[in-house]
Amino acid sequence: MLRIIGAGLGRTGTMTLKTALCRLGFGPCYHFTEVFAHPRHLHDWAAAANGTPEAWRRPLEGYVATTDWPGVAFWRELVEAHPDAKVILTTRDTARWYDSVSSTVFAAMAGKFPEAVERHKTFEAAEQLTEFGRAGVVGRSFQGSIDARDHVVACYEHHNAEVREKVAPERLLDYTVSQGWDPLCGFLGVPVPDEPFPHLNEQETFAATLLEPPR
């Protein structure tokens, strides 16, 4: 059963948060990278994005936490289905977020990573990955369009505002990963580890995820 729901959109430090949560004992944590480790999950994620009730449940079985897409596309359902779970909203400066998401997630959808395009041809769930991108990421997170900067930014800001409005304050941590261990550990009620907070270069992480061979 999920104990932590990451409600921040992708490119807000979600891989850093995943790494931190696992180091604190809140693992396994579902992040977009899991779909490459478990391609069959994409059948359920694509079905969920296209309206199959609760199809998102099966991929998350056995996971303690979730961050990033695909899970964040269903944050409302997750928050309702797991009333005892804590919710973490990761955010970052809006302009920097847009630059990041447009040069990674949106660029990948547009086929601007040639090596990834080649990998996509041999990926067993390529059709479902494309469909989830269309219906799950673009459809559910950006109201069906990622073509205009102003629209995408408005969707991002609306998403963050809605999470803050809908989730009870005692369940919610409004968080930037630059804040490090203290607010995260305080919120989760665990000691601060005697080690540096993980700070991943998510641009490099994203590219590596796209280019590594399917597992």
XYZ file of N, CA, C and O in Angstrom:
860
model
N 0.845 -1.201 0.000
C 0.000 0.000 0.000
C 0.878 1.248 0.000
O 1.879 1.307 0.714
N 0.503 2.215 -0.793
C 1.283 3.446 -0.863
C 1.244 4.200 0.454
O 0.186 4.385 1.051
N 2.423 4.638 0.876
C 2.529 5.487 2.070
C 2.872 6.921 1.711
O 2.645 7.828 2.510
N 3.431 7.112 0.508
C 3.826 8.442 0.060
C 3.422 8.613 -1.401
O 3.737 7.766 -2.249
N 2.744 9.710 -1.681
C 2.305 10.027 -3.038
C 3.026 11.289 -3.494
O 2.857 12.351 -2.888
N 3.842 11.159 -4.527
C 4.494 12.328 -5.104
C 3.538 13.018 -6.056
O 3.170 12.451 -7.085
N 3.138 14.228 -5.720
C 2.149 14.952 -6.522
C 2.780 16.012 -7.413
O 2.058 16.768 -8.064
N 4.100 16.098 -7.453
C 4.764 17.066 -8.321
C 4.913 16.535 -9.730
O 5.214 15.352 -9.935
N 4.682 17.393 -10.714
C 4.873 16.981 -12.099
C 6.338 16.629 -12.357
O 7.237 17.047 -11.622
N 6.565 15.867 -13.416
C 7.921 15.526 -13.795
C 8.772 16.755 -14.030
O 8.276 17.816 -14.373
N 10.088 16.624 -13.828
C 11.083 17.683 -13.975
C 11.080 18.664 -12.809
O 11.524 19.795 -12.931
N 10.561 18.216 -11.655
C 10.598 19.040 -10.440
C 11.470 18.401 -9.363
O 11.294 18.682 -8.175
N 12.408 17.555 -9.771
C 13.259 16.871 -8.805
C 12.715 15.526 -8.397
O 13.053 15.014 -7.320
N 11.902 14.923 -9.249
C 11.233 13.678 -8.871
C 12.193 12.503 -8.729
O 11.981 11.624 -7.893
N 13.256 12.469 -9.540
C 14.234 11.383 -9.397
C 15.056 11.577 -8.131
O 15.389 10.611 -7.433
N 15.390 12.813 -7.818
C 16.082 13.103 -6.563
C 15.221 12.689 -5.383
O 15.707 12.065 -4.424
N 13.924 13.008 -5.439
C 13.022 12.619 -4.354
C 12.927 11.109 -4.237
O 12.950 10.563 -3.129
N 12.815 10.424 -5.353
C 12.773 8.951 -5.323
C 14.002 8.394 -4.601
O 13.893 7.517 -3.733
N 15.171 8.905 -4.966
C 16.417 8.434 -4.364
C 16.434 8.713 -2.865
O 16.816 7.847 -2.060
N 16.001 9.917 -2.474
C 15.973 10.281 -1.059
C 14.996 9.402 -0.282
O 15.313 8.926 0.820
N 13.818 9.165 -0.838
C 12.829 8.337 -0.150
C 13.347 6.920 0.057
O 13.169 6.326 1.135
N 13.983 6.379 -0.946
C 14.521 5.022 -0.805
C 15.608 4.965 0.260
O 15.684 3.994 1.029
N 16.429 6.008 0.350
C 17.473 6.032 1.379
C 16.879 6.171 2.776
O 17.499 5.777 3.765
N 15.680 6.717 2.860
C 15.003 6.851 4.154
C 14.177 5.616 4.508
O 13.556 5.567 5.563
N 14.157 4.623 3.620
C 13.426 3.393 3.887
C 12.037 3.349 3.307
O 11.276 2.413 3.583
N 11.686 4.340 2.471
C 10.367 4.369 1.854
C 10.463 3.876 0.407
O 10.153 4.589 -0.540
N 10.880 2.660 0.275
C 10.994 2.061 -1.034
C 10.357 0.683 -1.026
O 10.075 0.131 0.045
N 10.101 0.115 -2.206
C 10.419 0.698 -3.503
C 9.525 1.888 -3.851
O 8.397 1.986 -3.375
N 10.057 2.755 -4.685
C 9.352 3.965 -5.103
C 9.166 3.929 -6.619
O 10.131 3.714 -7.353
N 7.936 4.136 -7.052
C 7.624 4.068 -8.485
C 7.902 5.418 -9.133
O 7.357 6.439 -8.740
N 8.736 5.399 -10.154
C 9.121 6.577 -10.935
C 9.039 6.159 -12.399
O 8.958 4.961 -12.716
N 9.049 7.106 -13.304
C 8.937 6.789 -14.723
C 9.940 5.726 -15.171
O 9.648 4.933 -16.083
N 11.104 5.696 -14.543
C 12.109 4.699 -14.926
C 11.597 3.272 -14.757
O 12.109 2.350 -15.418
N 10.605 3.074 -13.911
C 10.083 1.726 -13.684
C 9.404 1.142 -14.922
O 9.340 -0.076 -15.070
N 8.891 1.982 -15.798
C 8.199 1.436 -16.967
C 9.176 0.760 -17.926
O 8.785 -0.116 -18.702
N 10.458 1.153 -17.876
C 11.443 0.482 -18.714
C 11.888 -0.829 -18.079
O 12.266 -1.772 -18.786
N 11.846 -0.891 -16.766
C 12.158 -2.144 -16.080
C 10.995 -3.129 -16.164
O 11.194 -4.348 -16.129
N 9.771 -2.599 -16.300
C 8.561 -3.439 -16.325
C 7.654 -2.984 -17.468
O 6.604 -2.371 -17.239
N 8.027 -3.265 -18.706
C 7.264 -2.753 -19.847
C 5.787 -3.112 -19.827
O 4.949 -2.330 -20.302
N 5.449 -4.268 -19.264
C 4.038 -4.675 -19.242
C 3.181 -3.703 -18.449
O 1.976 -3.607 -18.675
N 3.795 -2.971 -17.537
C 3.032 -1.985 -16.766
C 2.371 -0.951 -17.686
O 1.327 -0.386 -17.352
N 3.001 -0.691 -18.821
C 2.493 0.353 -19.704
C 1.127 0.013 -20.281
O 0.360 0.914 -20.636
N 0.793 -1.250 -20.360
C -0.547 -1.618 -20.815
C -1.591 -1.085 -19.831
O -2.636 -0.555 -20.229
N -1.303 -1.230 -18.540
C -2.229 -0.735 -17.524
C -2.240 0.787 -17.465
O -3.306 1.406 -17.334
N -1.060 1.403 -17.564
C -1.013 2.868 -17.510
C -1.749 3.491 -18.696
O -2.477 4.483 -18.536
N -1.560 2.922 -19.877
C -2.257 3.449 -21.047
C -3.759 3.248 -20.919
O -4.551 4.137 -21.264
N -4.154 2.085 -20.397
C -5.587 1.833 -20.198
C -6.170 2.822 -19.198
O -7.265 3.367 -19.396
N -5.441 3.068 -18.117
C -5.916 4.012 -17.108
C -6.062 5.409 -17.702
O -7.052 6.114 -17.447
N -5.095 5.814 -18.506
C -5.144 7.148 -19.110
C -6.315 7.291 -20.067
O -6.822 8.400 -20.279
N -6.767 6.169 -20.608
C -7.899 6.189 -21.531
C -9.221 5.859 -20.854
O -10.220 5.595 -21.526
N -9.222 5.869 -19.514
C -10.484 5.798 -18.789
C -10.861 4.473 -18.176
O -11.940 4.363 -17.591
N -10.008 3.439 -18.272
C -10.336 2.172 -17.607
C -10.246 2.369 -16.102
O -9.170 2.705 -15.583
N -11.337 2.176 -15.374
C -11.339 2.479 -13.941
C -10.273 1.702 -13.171
O -10.167 0.481 -13.304
N -9.481 2.419 -12.412
C -8.511 1.867 -11.470
C -7.477 0.940 -12.101
O -6.851 0.131 -11.406
N -7.255 1.074 -13.401
C -6.208 0.270 -14.036
C -4.828 0.630 -13.507
O -3.884 -0.154 -13.642
N -4.709 1.807 -12.875
C -3.428 2.241 -12.314
C -3.032 1.441 -11.081
O -1.881 1.488 -10.654
N -3.965 0.717 -10.508
C -3.667 0.002 -9.261
C -2.631 -1.104 -9.462
O -1.740 -1.299 -8.635
N -2.763 -1.869 -10.536
C -1.907 -3.048 -10.702
C -0.422 -2.715 -10.786
O 0.393 -3.366 -10.115
N 0.002 -1.722 -11.583
C 1.439 -1.428 -11.622
C 2.020 -0.996 -10.285
O 3.213 -1.187 -10.042
N 1.187 -0.424 -9.419
C 1.685 0.102 -8.148
C 1.682 -0.928 -7.019
O 2.106 -0.614 -5.904
N 1.232 -2.125 -7.315
C 1.212 -3.162 -6.276
C 2.630 -3.421 -5.778
O 3.555 -3.624 -6.556
N 2.802 -3.401 -4.463
C 4.101 -3.669 -3.862
C 4.976 -2.441 -3.678
O 6.045 -2.541 -3.079
N 4.538 -1.297 -4.180
C 5.313 -0.071 -4.036
C 4.859 0.721 -2.817
O 3.667 0.766 -2.498
N 5.822 1.345 -2.157
C 5.562 2.127 -0.949
C 5.334 3.590 -1.283
O 4.600 4.294 -0.592
N 5.961 4.054 -2.361
C 5.890 5.471 -2.734
C 5.846 5.590 -4.249
O 6.155 4.642 -4.975
N 5.456 6.771 -4.714
C 5.471 7.049 -6.139
C 5.830 8.505 -6.364
O 5.441 9.380 -5.578
N 6.615 8.767 -7.399
C 6.924 10.131 -7.821
C 6.897 10.166 -9.342
O 7.056 9.131 -9.991
N 6.714 11.343 -9.930
C 6.822 11.517 -11.376
C 5.627 10.866 -12.087
O 4.745 10.282 -11.462
N 5.608 11.012 -13.427
C 4.706 10.209 -14.233
C 5.215 8.774 -14.241
O 6.395 8.538 -14.023
N 4.358 7.783 -14.415
C 2.939 7.849 -14.692
C 2.046 8.217 -13.509
O 0.946 8.714 -13.691
N 2.517 7.950 -12.276
C 1.647 8.085 -11.113
C 1.019 9.455 -10.957
O -0.160 9.574 -10.602
N 1.791 10.528 -11.213
C 1.276 11.867 -10.961
C 0.097 12.208 -11.863
O -0.711 13.075 -11.535
N -0.042 11.521 -12.986
C -1.208 11.750 -13.842
C -2.502 11.346 -13.139
O -3.590 11.782 -13.532
N -2.383 10.535 -12.088
C -3.545 10.043 -11.352
C -3.493 10.461 -9.886
O -3.999 9.769 -9.017
N -2.889 11.619 -9.609
C -2.681 12.016 -8.223
C -3.998 12.134 -7.459
O -4.067 11.784 -6.275
N -5.052 12.611 -8.109
C -6.339 12.760 -7.413
C -6.858 11.396 -6.961
O -7.310 11.231 -5.823
N -6.798 10.416 -7.879
C -7.263 9.072 -7.556
C -6.420 8.448 -6.449
O -6.954 7.780 -5.544
N -5.113 8.654 -6.508
C -4.222 8.084 -5.503
C -4.479 8.692 -4.129
O -4.512 7.978 -3.113
N -4.653 9.995 -4.085
C -4.908 10.677 -2.807
C -6.209 10.174 -2.191
O -6.295 9.953 -0.971
N -7.213 9.958 -3.016
C -8.499 9.470 -2.504
C -8.424 8.002 -2.087
O -8.988 7.607 -1.067
N -7.710 7.196 -2.874
C -7.651 5.760 -2.609
C -6.768 5.408 -1.423
O -6.925 4.330 -0.832
N -5.847 6.298 -1.062
C -4.912 6.039 0.037
C -4.993 7.186 1.047
O -4.083 8.025 1.129
N -6.070 7.230 1.824
C -6.301 8.381 2.710
C -5.260 8.559 3.803
O -5.153 9.650 4.373
N -4.496 7.518 4.110
C -3.475 7.634 5.150
C -2.097 7.984 4.576
O -1.150 8.189 5.341
N -1.987 8.041 3.266
C -0.698 8.336 2.647
C -0.376 9.822 2.766
O -1.258 10.680 2.696
N 0.897 10.118 2.922
C 1.368 11.496 2.906
C 1.614 11.922 1.460
O 1.936 11.091 0.605
N 1.459 13.213 1.205
C 1.566 13.735 -0.159
C 2.702 14.761 -0.206
O 2.771 15.658 0.641
N 3.578 14.616 -1.192
C 4.693 15.544 -1.359
C 4.562 16.228 -2.713
O 4.583 15.563 -3.760
N 4.409 17.542 -2.680
C 4.328 18.339 -3.908
C 5.695 18.952 -4.170
O 6.099 19.909 -3.504
N 6.424 18.389 -5.134
C 7.700 18.984 -5.525
C 7.442 20.058 -6.573
O 6.646 19.871 -7.496
N 8.117 21.192 -6.407
C 7.994 22.290 -7.365
C 9.382 22.880 -7.620
O 10.342 22.580 -6.911
N 9.462 23.735 -8.639
C 10.671 24.497 -8.896
C 10.269 25.777 -9.613
O 9.097 25.939 -9.993
N 11.220 26.671 -9.791
C 10.954 27.904 -10.515
C 10.276 27.591 -11.849
O 10.716 26.716 -12.595
N 9.187 28.301 -12.144
C 8.365 27.975 -13.304
C 9.135 28.035 -14.607
O 9.027 27.127 -15.447
N 9.916 29.085 -14.822
C 10.646 29.217 -16.075
C 11.661 28.097 -16.243
O 11.800 27.520 -17.342
N 12.364 27.766 -15.179
C 13.354 26.693 -15.262
C 12.665 25.344 -15.476
O 13.176 24.479 -16.195
N 11.503 25.174 -14.837
C 10.757 23.932 -15.050
C 10.356 23.806 -16.516
O 10.543 22.744 -17.125
N 9.821 24.869 -17.087
C 9.378 24.777 -18.485
C 10.556 24.466 -19.409
O 10.438 23.626 -20.310
N 11.679 25.122 -19.209
C 12.854 24.851 -20.041
C 13.257 23.383 -19.941
O 13.629 22.750 -20.943
N 13.168 22.836 -18.738
C 13.556 21.449 -18.523
C 12.581 20.479 -19.172
O 12.980 19.555 -19.887
N 11.288 20.662 -18.933
C 10.309 19.712 -19.466
C 10.245 19.787 -20.985
O 10.070 18.767 -21.668
N 10.418 20.971 -21.538
C 10.335 21.101 -22.998
C 11.544 20.500 -23.695
O 11.428 19.990 -24.819
N 12.699 20.537 -23.030
C 13.917 20.006 -23.656
C 14.129 18.520 -23.370
O 15.072 17.921 -23.902
N 13.273 17.927 -22.563
C 13.409 16.502 -22.247
C 12.136 15.752 -22.621
O 12.056 15.128 -23.671
N 11.125 15.818 -21.786
C 9.891 15.046 -21.992
C 9.241 15.394 -23.330
O 8.937 14.506 -24.141
N 9.016 16.678 -23.567
C 8.343 17.075 -24.803
C 9.219 16.792 -26.025
O 8.720 16.383 -27.078
N 10.531 17.003 -25.881
C 11.437 16.726 -26.994
C 11.448 15.241 -27.335
O 11.482 14.860 -28.515
N 11.408 14.399 -26.322
C 11.375 12.958 -26.561
C 10.096 12.561 -27.290
O 10.117 11.738 -28.219
N 8.975 13.147 -26.885
C 7.711 12.845 -27.560
C 7.743 13.261 -29.020
O 7.096 12.637 -29.873
N 8.487 14.306 -29.311
C 8.578 14.812 -30.681
C 9.670 14.114 -31.499
O 9.926 14.487 -32.646
N 10.321 13.107 -30.916
C 11.334 12.350 -31.636
C 12.647 13.065 -31.815
O 13.388 12.797 -32.773
N 12.994 13.960 -30.876
C 14.210 14.757 -31.020
C 15.435 14.120 -30.363
O 16.483 14.759 -30.270
N 15.292 12.871 -29.899
C 16.430 12.107 -29.393
C 16.627 10.939 -30.373
O 15.999 9.888 -30.206
N 17.456 11.084 -31.409
C 17.554 10.054 -32.452
C 17.854 8.657 -31.919
O 17.254 7.675 -32.375
N 18.764 8.563 -30.946
C 19.092 7.246 -30.405
C 17.885 6.625 -29.710
O 17.650 5.419 -29.787
N 17.092 7.478 -29.044
C 15.905 6.981 -28.364
C 14.850 6.527 -29.364
O 14.106 5.576 -29.109
N 14.788 7.194 -30.504
C 13.852 6.777 -31.548
C 14.192 5.365 -32.002
O 13.305 4.510 -32.194
N 15.468 5.071 -32.155
C 15.893 3.728 -32.548
C 15.559 2.708 -31.465
O 15.094 1.608 -31.757
N 15.788 3.090 -30.232
C 15.467 2.171 -29.137
C 13.970 1.904 -29.101
O 13.523 0.780 -28.873
N 13.186 2.938 -29.355
C 11.729 2.829 -29.304
C 11.228 1.753 -30.274
O 10.243 1.061 -29.999
N 11.928 1.585 -31.390
C 11.499 0.616 -32.397
C 11.554 -0.815 -31.882
O 10.843 -1.689 -32.387
N 12.432 -1.075 -30.911
C 12.580 -2.436 -30.393
C 11.994 -2.611 -29.000
O 12.042 -3.706 -28.439
N 11.450 -1.549 -28.432
C 10.886 -1.616 -27.083
C 9.542 -2.328 -27.151
O 8.673 -1.967 -27.946
N 9.364 -3.333 -26.313
C 8.194 -4.205 -26.453
C 6.866 -3.518 -26.183
O 5.817 -3.977 -26.647
N 6.890 -2.424 -25.421
C 5.648 -1.704 -25.121
C 5.665 -0.316 -25.753
O 5.106 0.633 -25.203
N 6.297 -0.203 -26.937
C 6.439 1.103 -27.581
C 5.091 1.747 -27.860
O 4.907 2.955 -27.641
N 4.140 0.980 -28.335
C 2.824 1.536 -28.657
C 2.139 2.081 -27.409
O 1.565 3.172 -27.417
N 2.239 1.338 -26.319
C 1.601 1.779 -25.073
C 2.332 2.968 -24.458
O 1.707 3.832 -23.851
N 3.658 3.019 -24.637
C 4.421 4.169 -24.153
C 3.977 5.435 -24.882
O 3.749 6.480 -24.257
N 3.853 5.338 -26.185
C 3.394 6.481 -26.970
C 1.983 6.883 -26.561
O 1.677 8.076 -26.420
N 1.140 5.890 -26.353
C -0.247 6.191 -25.989
C -0.332 6.819 -24.609
O -1.118 7.755 -24.397
N 0.477 6.353 -23.675
C 0.451 6.988 -22.363
C 0.948 8.422 -22.452
O 0.404 9.316 -21.798
N 1.982 8.658 -23.251
C 2.441 10.027 -23.438
C 1.334 10.927 -23.947
O 1.148 12.050 -23.470
N 0.567 10.422 -24.917
C -0.520 11.213 -25.494
C -1.655 11.431 -24.502
O -2.091 12.564 -24.256
N -2.147 10.331 -23.932
C -3.344 10.419 -23.094
C -3.033 10.702 -21.628
O -3.815 11.372 -20.947
N -1.893 10.203 -21.141
C -1.565 10.357 -19.731
C -0.834 11.641 -19.412
O -1.240 12.392 -18.527
N 0.240 11.900 -20.150
C 1.020 13.113 -19.890
C 0.335 14.331 -20.510
O -0.080 15.255 -19.811
N 0.190 14.317 -21.832
C -0.405 15.478 -22.505
C -1.876 15.631 -22.133
O -2.339 16.725 -21.793
N -2.612 14.537 -22.166
C -4.046 14.612 -21.915
C -4.409 14.970 -20.494
O -5.184 15.905 -20.253
N -3.842 14.256 -19.542
C -4.257 14.445 -18.150
C -3.526 15.576 -17.441
O -4.081 16.211 -16.553
N -2.272 15.828 -17.794
C -1.505 16.856 -17.089
C -1.521 18.212 -17.783
O -1.306 19.237 -17.134
N -1.772 18.211 -19.110
C -1.679 19.475 -19.856
C -2.901 19.746 -20.729
O -2.814 20.426 -21.745
N -4.021 19.172 -20.325
C -5.307 19.458 -20.979
C -5.247 19.251 -22.488
O -5.892 19.954 -23.260
N -4.450 18.287 -22.926
C -4.464 17.882 -24.323
C -3.517 18.607 -25.249
O -3.483 18.310 -26.445
N -2.701 19.537 -24.747
C -1.812 20.280 -25.640
C -0.533 20.700 -24.938
O -0.555 21.154 -23.797
N 0.595 20.550 -25.647
C 1.887 21.033 -25.143
C 2.537 21.960 -26.166
O 3.747 22.173 -26.146
N 1.734 22.517 -27.052
C 2.270 23.308 -28.157
C 2.658 24.735 -27.778
O 3.572 25.312 -28.374
N 1.971 25.313 -26.803
C 2.201 26.724 -26.466
C 2.755 26.855 -25.055
O 2.208 26.280 -24.108
N 3.817 27.617 -24.922
C 4.458 27.800 -23.615
C 3.480 28.326 -22.579
O 3.421 27.809 -21.458
N 2.721 29.359 -22.903
C 1.818 29.963 -21.932
C 0.796 28.950 -21.421
O 0.458 28.940 -20.228
N 0.317 28.102 -22.311
C -0.653 27.074 -21.911
C -0.016 26.063 -20.966
O -0.595 25.709 -19.931
N 1.167 25.588 -21.320
C 1.852 24.596 -20.487
C 2.152 25.169 -19.109
O 1.927 24.512 -18.076
N 2.645 26.397 -19.070
C 2.946 27.049 -17.797
C 1.675 27.214 -16.965
O 1.679 26.978 -15.744
N 0.576 27.591 -17.603
C -0.690 27.737 -16.874
C -1.137 26.408 -16.289
O -1.641 26.355 -15.154
N -0.951 25.323 -17.034
C -1.310 23.995 -16.529
C -0.449 23.612 -15.325
O -0.948 23.042 -14.344
N 0.836 23.909 -15.417
C 1.753 23.625 -14.305
C 1.328 24.386 -13.051
O 1.227 23.809 -11.954
N 1.065 25.649 -13.195
C 0.689 26.464 -12.039
C -0.680 26.062 -11.499
O -0.892 26.040 -10.276
N -1.601 25.703 -12.391
C -2.919 25.230 -11.945
C -2.789 23.913 -11.190
O -3.447 23.711 -10.157
N -1.948 23.020 -11.712
C -1.727 21.731 -11.037
C -1.245 21.950 -9.605
O -1.798 21.373 -8.656
N -0.229 22.767 -9.437
C 0.317 23.006 -8.101
C -0.723 23.634 -7.180
O -0.843 23.251 -6.005
N -1.480 24.582 -7.701
C -2.506 25.241 -6.895
C -3.593 24.259 -6.494
O -4.099 24.296 -5.359
N -3.965 23.358 -7.407
C -5.021 22.390 -7.096
C -4.575 21.404 -6.027
O -5.353 21.053 -5.130
N -3.337 20.939 -6.106
C -2.834 20.031 -5.064
C -2.886 20.730 -3.711
O -3.354 20.158 -2.713
N -2.428 21.974 -3.658
C -2.435 22.716 -2.388
C -3.848 22.922 -1.859
O -4.075 22.934 -0.642
N -4.804 23.072 -2.769
C -6.187 23.295 -2.364
C -6.876 22.013 -1.931
O -7.622 22.000 -0.952
N -6.618 20.912 -2.644
C -7.374 19.679 -2.429
C -6.836 18.797 -1.312
O -7.586 18.033 -0.706
N -5.529 18.862 -1.056
C -4.934 17.970 -0.054
C -4.908 18.678 1.288
O -4.474 19.831 1.396
N -5.377 17.980 2.321
C -5.397 18.562 3.665
C -3.988 18.979 4.083
O -3.027 18.239 3.837
N -3.839 20.138 4.704
C -2.504 20.650 5.043
C -1.657 19.676 5.849
O -0.436 19.617 5.661
N -2.291 18.921 6.748
C -1.519 18.001 7.574
C -0.973 16.809 6.788
O -0.074 16.102 7.258
N -1.511 16.569 5.596
C -1.030 15.478 4.746
C 0.009 15.933 3.746
O 0.646 15.091 3.106
N 0.189 17.238 3.575
C 0.927 17.766 2.436
C 2.244 18.418 2.830
O 2.295 19.237 3.743
N 3.300 18.069 2.096
C 4.573 18.782 2.175
C 4.782 19.505 0.853
O 4.880 18.873 -0.201
N 4.824 20.822 0.906
C 5.131 21.657 -0.258
C 6.651 21.824 -0.262
O 7.213 22.469 0.628
N 7.317 21.260 -1.251
C 8.742 20.982 -1.115
C 9.520 21.254 -2.395
O 9.044 20.986 -3.496
N 10.710 21.809 -2.229
C 11.684 21.842 -3.315
C 12.886 21.018 -2.868
O 13.281 21.080 -1.689
N 13.459 20.257 -3.784
C 14.536 19.353 -3.372
C 15.773 20.122 -2.910
O 16.622 19.563 -2.202
N 15.867 21.392 -3.257
C 16.991 22.201 -2.768
C 16.935 22.398 -1.258
O 17.934 22.777 -0.639
N 15.792 22.116 -0.643
C 15.656 22.245 0.812
C 16.329 21.106 1.563
O 16.550 21.210 2.766
N 16.625 20.023 0.872
C 17.385 18.943 1.484
C 16.596 18.073 2.448
O 15.372 17.951 2.375
N 17.340 17.489 3.406
C 16.774 16.480 4.301
C 15.787 17.035 5.325
O 14.785 16.380 5.632
N 16.076 18.185 5.908
C 15.354 18.596 7.118
C 13.834 18.623 6.965
O 13.119 17.971 7.749
N 13.266 19.362 6.010
C 11.811 19.374 5.920
C 11.234 18.018 5.527
O 10.143 17.641 5.999
N 11.944 17.282 4.702
C 11.461 15.969 4.277
C 11.416 15.001 5.449
O 10.399 14.324 5.678
N 12.503 14.932 6.202
C 12.555 14.015 7.341
C 11.578 14.442 8.438
O 10.946 13.590 9.079
N 11.455 15.741 8.652
C 10.491 16.215 9.641
C 9.078 15.823 9.281
O 8.291 15.383 10.135
N 8.731 15.952 8.031
C 7.391 15.607 7.549
C 7.130 14.114 7.682
O 6.025 13.693 8.053
N 8.138 13.313 7.399
C 7.969 11.856 7.428
C 8.217 11.260 8.806
O 7.969 10.071 9.018
N 8.718 12.063 9.742
C 8.938 11.584 11.097
C 10.087 10.613 11.225
O 10.013 9.659 12.008
N 11.151 10.858 10.465
C 12.322 9.972 10.526
C 13.564 10.809 10.780
O 13.589 12.015 10.490
N 14.624 10.210 11.321
C 15.860 10.961 11.571
C 16.528 11.414 10.282
O 16.410 10.762 9.241
N 17.246 12.509 10.365
C 18.026 12.996 9.233
C 19.250 12.100 9.066
O 20.003 11.893 10.023
N 19.475 11.539 7.883
C 20.622 10.647 7.688
C 21.948 11.399 7.813
O 22.029 12.598 7.523
N 22.955 10.668 8.207
C 24.300 11.238 8.300
C 25.003 11.062 6.955
O 26.023 10.374 6.838
N 24.448 11.658 5.953
C 25.008 11.592 4.605
C 24.451 12.759 3.802
O 23.385 13.296 4.129
N 25.132 13.169 2.751
C 24.634 14.286 1.946
C 23.306 13.952 1.283
O 23.040 12.794 0.931
N 22.494 14.966 1.122
C 21.240 14.787 0.388
C 21.569 14.529 -1.077
O 22.451 15.182 -1.646
N 20.882 13.581 -1.714
C 21.188 13.300 -3.128
C 20.718 14.432 -4.031
O 19.567 14.861 -3.959
N 21.597 14.907 -4.868
C 21.233 15.922 -5.860
C 21.614 15.377 -7.229
O 22.781 15.391 -7.614
N 20.627 14.876 -7.962
C 20.874 14.283 -9.258
C 20.701 15.325 -10.356
O 19.849 16.201 -10.256
N 21.521 15.199 -11.380
C 21.338 16.009 -12.575
C 20.263 15.323 -13.408
O 20.536 14.362 -14.123
N 19.023 15.810 -13.307
C 17.921 15.086 -13.930
C 17.939 15.164 -15.449
O 17.356 14.324 -16.126
N 18.613 16.163 -15.995
C 18.752 16.222 -17.453
C 19.555 15.019 -17.931
O 19.185 14.347 -18.879
N 20.672 14.748 -17.239
C 21.499 13.606 -17.608
C 20.779 12.298 -17.307
O 20.868 11.339 -18.074
N 20.066 12.251 -16.179
C 19.321 11.052 -15.816
C 18.273 10.731 -16.863
O 18.077 9.571 -17.247
N 17.581 11.757 -17.339
C 16.537 11.548 -18.345
C 17.129 10.954 -19.614
O 16.611 9.979 -20.167
N 18.207 11.538 -20.090
C 18.837 11.044 -21.316
C 19.305 9.602 -21.149
O 19.114 8.767 -22.043
N 19.890 9.292 -20.013
C 20.368 7.929 -19.773
C 19.217 6.941 -19.765
O 19.326 5.830 -20.277
N 18.092 7.340 -19.191
C 16.913 6.477 -19.150
C 16.427 6.154 -20.559
O 16.065 5.014 -20.859
N 16.421 7.155 -21.420
C 15.958 6.940 -22.784
C 16.891 6.046 -23.588
O 16.448 5.296 -24.447
N 18.192 6.143 -23.304
C 19.169 5.511 -24.182
C 19.640 4.149 -23.705
O 20.211 3.395 -24.488
N 19.424 3.809 -22.443
C 19.890 2.507 -21.983
C 19.021 1.419 -22.609
O 17.843 1.644 -22.893
N 19.553 0.232 -22.833
C 18.762 -0.824 -23.470
C 17.653 -1.309 -22.545
O 17.775 -1.240 -21.319
N 16.531 -1.773 -23.100
C 15.444 -2.281 -22.265
C 15.929 -3.409 -21.376
O 16.749 -4.225 -21.774
N 15.377 -3.425 -20.133
C 15.777 -4.477 -19.211
C 14.700 -5.554 -19.169
O 13.551 -5.307 -19.426
